[in-house]
Amino acid sequence: MKKSVLVIDDEEKISRLLQLELSHEGYAVEIAQTGKEGLEKALQHTWNIIILDVMLPEINGVEVLKQIRKVDKHTPVIMVTARNATTDKVSGLDEGANDYITKPFEIEELLARMRASMRHQLEPKATSSQEEDKPPYLQVDSLMLEPKTRSVVREGRRIELTPKEFDLLHYLMEHKNQVLQRDQMIQDVWGFDFVGDTNVVDVYIRYVRKKIDHGYKKKLIKTVRGVGYCIREEDH
């Protein structure tokens, strides 16, 4: 059976080209040209993957994704953004996008990202026994994180994080005292391969750092110039 793709894009030339190219690759492709139409189709049918443009009439792409994720946490979604629209990338990823691609793009790159996103969805999750082996909470100095309840506390004060901010902090704390490269973080936290655009990591680090370090004498998230980031209790 052919894998089904929903393309939500208001640029008729682009959506038609994608329909032809993806159909040629063996996908069953459906097109929607407004956010409202795209949302309706996304929720009415089951899709193997959704290609979603950010700039859409009626309802923008980020809001469409937000509504999809309220009822469907699993279908891979690739956001299509403008070349330098970091805010759109961050917003999309934080609402549950699996990946993003910037215009203009080559069809080969899109196909590779589609395969990676669908493959990532099929990867086996940790078994219950593996989960039981993990500690009930992670701690770095006065910062505590409980994975099961997704709660973060520092010095008795609860810290509210968005889902992706929590995932990033969780990853840092799981690898405390380790210097983590940006491309490694993109792959492990967001689940897609590094393609030379790591500014999303820097943006999220800034968000998380503001919430867990601002106002505290001891700063936990360290920048390792030219390499990446790490979280540790004291400078070495």
XYZ file of C-alpha atoms in Angstrom:
236
model
C 0.000 0.000 0.000
C 1.250 3.481 -0.876
C 2.255 5.779 1.966
C -0.057 8.781 2.192
C 1.177 12.369 2.243
C -0.826 15.514 2.952
C 0.747 18.664 1.477
C -0.627 21.909 2.949
C 0.693 24.832 0.890
C -1.108 27.799 -0.665
C 1.401 28.257 -3.511
C -0.256 26.329 -6.318
C 2.937 25.827 -8.332
C 4.785 24.388 -5.337
C 1.962 22.138 -4.194
C 1.412 20.843 -7.733
C 5.136 20.189 -8.181
C 5.272 18.325 -4.876
C 2.238 16.289 -5.859
C 3.895 15.248 -9.126
C 7.306 14.519 -7.598
C 5.987 12.610 -4.579
C 3.541 10.659 -6.715
C 6.448 9.697 -8.966
C 8.251 8.395 -5.856
C 5.302 6.146 -5.056
C 3.406 8.241 -2.485
C -0.334 8.875 -2.481
C -0.567 12.669 -2.277
C -3.430 14.943 -1.224
C -3.254 18.747 -1.471
C -4.763 21.471 0.723
C -4.246 25.166 -0.051
C -5.497 26.899 3.096
C -4.874 26.328 6.767
C -8.535 25.584 7.389
C -8.757 23.034 4.586
C -5.466 21.477 5.639
C -6.572 21.115 9.257
C -9.842 19.490 8.222
C -8.078 16.977 5.982
C -5.397 16.298 8.573
C -7.998 15.372 11.191
C -10.405 13.527 8.885
C -7.919 10.978 7.563
C -4.856 9.019 8.656
C -1.575 10.117 7.060
C 1.916 8.681 7.019
C 3.343 12.204 6.954
C 2.226 15.838 6.589
C 4.157 18.600 4.783
C 2.981 21.885 6.291
C 3.848 25.407 5.129
C 4.024 28.075 7.846
C 2.560 30.925 5.802
C -1.036 29.946 5.012
C -4.297 31.870 4.521
C -7.142 31.564 7.072
C -5.064 29.692 9.694
C -1.261 29.841 9.808
C 0.792 26.666 9.776
C 1.922 26.819 13.408
C -1.687 27.073 14.595
C -2.666 24.196 12.280
C 0.090 22.085 13.835
C -1.017 23.057 17.326
C -4.558 21.882 16.613
C -3.314 18.650 15.004
C -1.166 17.822 18.015
C -4.125 18.164 20.369
C -5.586 14.972 18.906
C -2.668 13.382 17.041
C 0.728 13.155 18.718
C 2.303 10.687 16.322
C 1.914 11.594 12.630
C 5.229 13.083 11.435
C 4.962 16.728 10.375
C 7.621 18.601 8.406
C 7.267 22.383 8.523
C 8.192 24.492 5.474
C 9.661 27.871 6.466
C 11.318 30.885 4.915
C 15.102 30.841 4.682
C 15.876 32.901 7.805
C 12.640 32.472 9.771
C 14.169 31.179 13.009
C 11.070 32.184 14.980
C 8.892 30.028 12.734
C 11.261 27.090 13.143
C 11.291 27.412 16.928
C 7.506 27.803 17.111
C 6.916 24.813 14.871
C 9.334 22.547 16.714
C 7.900 23.583 20.055
C 4.378 22.692 18.896
C 5.526 19.220 17.888
C 6.952 19.385 14.374
C 9.343 16.542 13.633
C 11.538 18.540 11.272
C 11.610 21.646 9.112
C 12.876 22.506 5.665
C 13.547 25.978 4.288
C 12.493 27.384 0.914
C 13.799 27.008 -1.703
C 14.635 23.316 -1.295
C 15.584 20.404 -3.506
C 13.100 17.538 -3.745
C 15.893 15.094 -2.815
C 16.373 16.863 0.514
C 12.642 16.765 1.243
C 12.468 13.054 0.397
C 15.402 12.346 2.720
C 13.765 14.284 5.548
C 10.472 12.485 4.977
C 12.181 9.096 5.184
C 14.053 10.136 8.336
C 10.903 11.449 10.048
C 8.866 8.338 9.241
C 11.727 6.071 10.292
C 12.087 7.956 13.563
C 8.373 7.444 14.292
C 8.826 3.687 13.934
C 11.855 3.394 16.216
C 11.051 1.302 19.305
C 10.545 3.208 22.519
C 12.265 2.256 25.756
C 10.734 -0.773 27.406
C 9.099 -0.531 30.806
C 12.043 -2.370 32.387
C 14.433 0.164 30.851
C 12.295 2.989 32.199
C 12.263 1.420 35.654
C 16.080 1.325 35.673
C 16.248 5.080 35.242
C 16.465 7.267 38.369
C 13.195 8.933 39.442
C 14.740 12.376 39.086
C 17.819 14.152 37.748
C 19.719 16.740 39.740
C 22.394 19.307 38.996
C 23.232 21.405 42.046
C 19.891 22.860 43.271
C 18.081 22.073 39.998
C 15.849 18.986 40.029
C 13.943 17.440 37.119
C 11.395 14.613 37.360
C 10.900 12.930 33.950
C 7.634 11.152 34.813
C 5.834 14.258 36.027
C 7.835 16.567 33.731
C 8.383 18.947 36.611
C 11.416 21.184 37.144
C 12.289 22.827 40.453
C 15.205 24.974 41.555
C 15.620 25.962 45.189
C 12.006 25.047 45.850
C 10.652 27.194 43.018
C 8.763 25.422 40.228
C 9.932 26.366 36.725
C 7.504 26.226 33.805
C 9.004 25.008 30.536
C 7.506 24.369 27.130
C 7.630 20.709 25.974
C 10.725 21.199 23.822
C 12.480 23.304 26.462
C 11.877 20.444 28.909
C 13.234 17.884 26.423
C 16.385 19.952 25.915
C 16.980 20.437 29.646
C 16.316 16.727 30.255
C 18.926 15.860 27.643
C 21.486 18.250 29.127
C 20.943 16.862 32.628
C 21.157 13.257 31.434
C 24.578 14.166 30.062
C 25.704 16.537 32.803
C 29.366 17.535 32.794
C 29.591 16.453 29.135
C 30.237 18.967 26.373
C 27.503 18.470 23.769
C 27.879 19.650 20.188
C 25.020 21.514 18.522
C 24.582 19.008 15.698
C 24.504 16.181 18.237
C 21.791 18.008 20.190
C 19.721 18.624 17.034
C 19.803 14.922 16.206
C 19.150 13.601 19.722
C 16.587 16.131 20.975
C 14.728 17.000 17.771
C 15.312 13.716 15.987
C 16.655 14.833 12.615
C 20.063 15.001 11.020
C 22.281 18.064 11.199
C 22.200 20.019 7.950
C 24.187 23.104 8.923
C 21.462 25.100 10.674
C 21.980 24.952 14.440
C 20.672 28.394 15.412
C 17.514 26.705 16.745
C 19.678 25.098 19.458
C 21.116 28.490 20.407
C 17.631 30.003 20.618
C 16.363 27.204 22.872
C 19.454 27.299 25.076
C 18.793 31.016 25.560
C 15.166 30.296 26.531
C 16.098 27.539 28.993
C 19.017 29.482 30.457
C 16.749 32.462 31.122
C 14.334 30.260 33.064
C 16.745 28.150 35.133
C 19.770 30.441 35.568
C 18.411 34.008 35.579
C 18.315 35.378 39.111
C 20.615 32.705 40.555
C 24.226 33.364 41.540
C 25.439 30.014 40.224
C 24.951 29.572 36.485
C 24.541 25.930 35.456
C 24.417 25.992 31.643
C 27.862 26.679 30.210
C 28.803 27.721 26.692
C 31.892 25.972 25.343
C 33.053 28.347 22.666
C 33.315 26.810 19.223
C 31.896 23.478 20.398
C 28.501 23.601 22.111
C 27.022 23.509 25.598
C 27.078 21.562 28.837
C 25.366 21.698 32.206
C 27.510 21.311 35.311
C 27.555 22.342 38.931
C 30.761 24.340 38.851
C 33.394 25.575 36.456
C 36.335 23.278 35.794
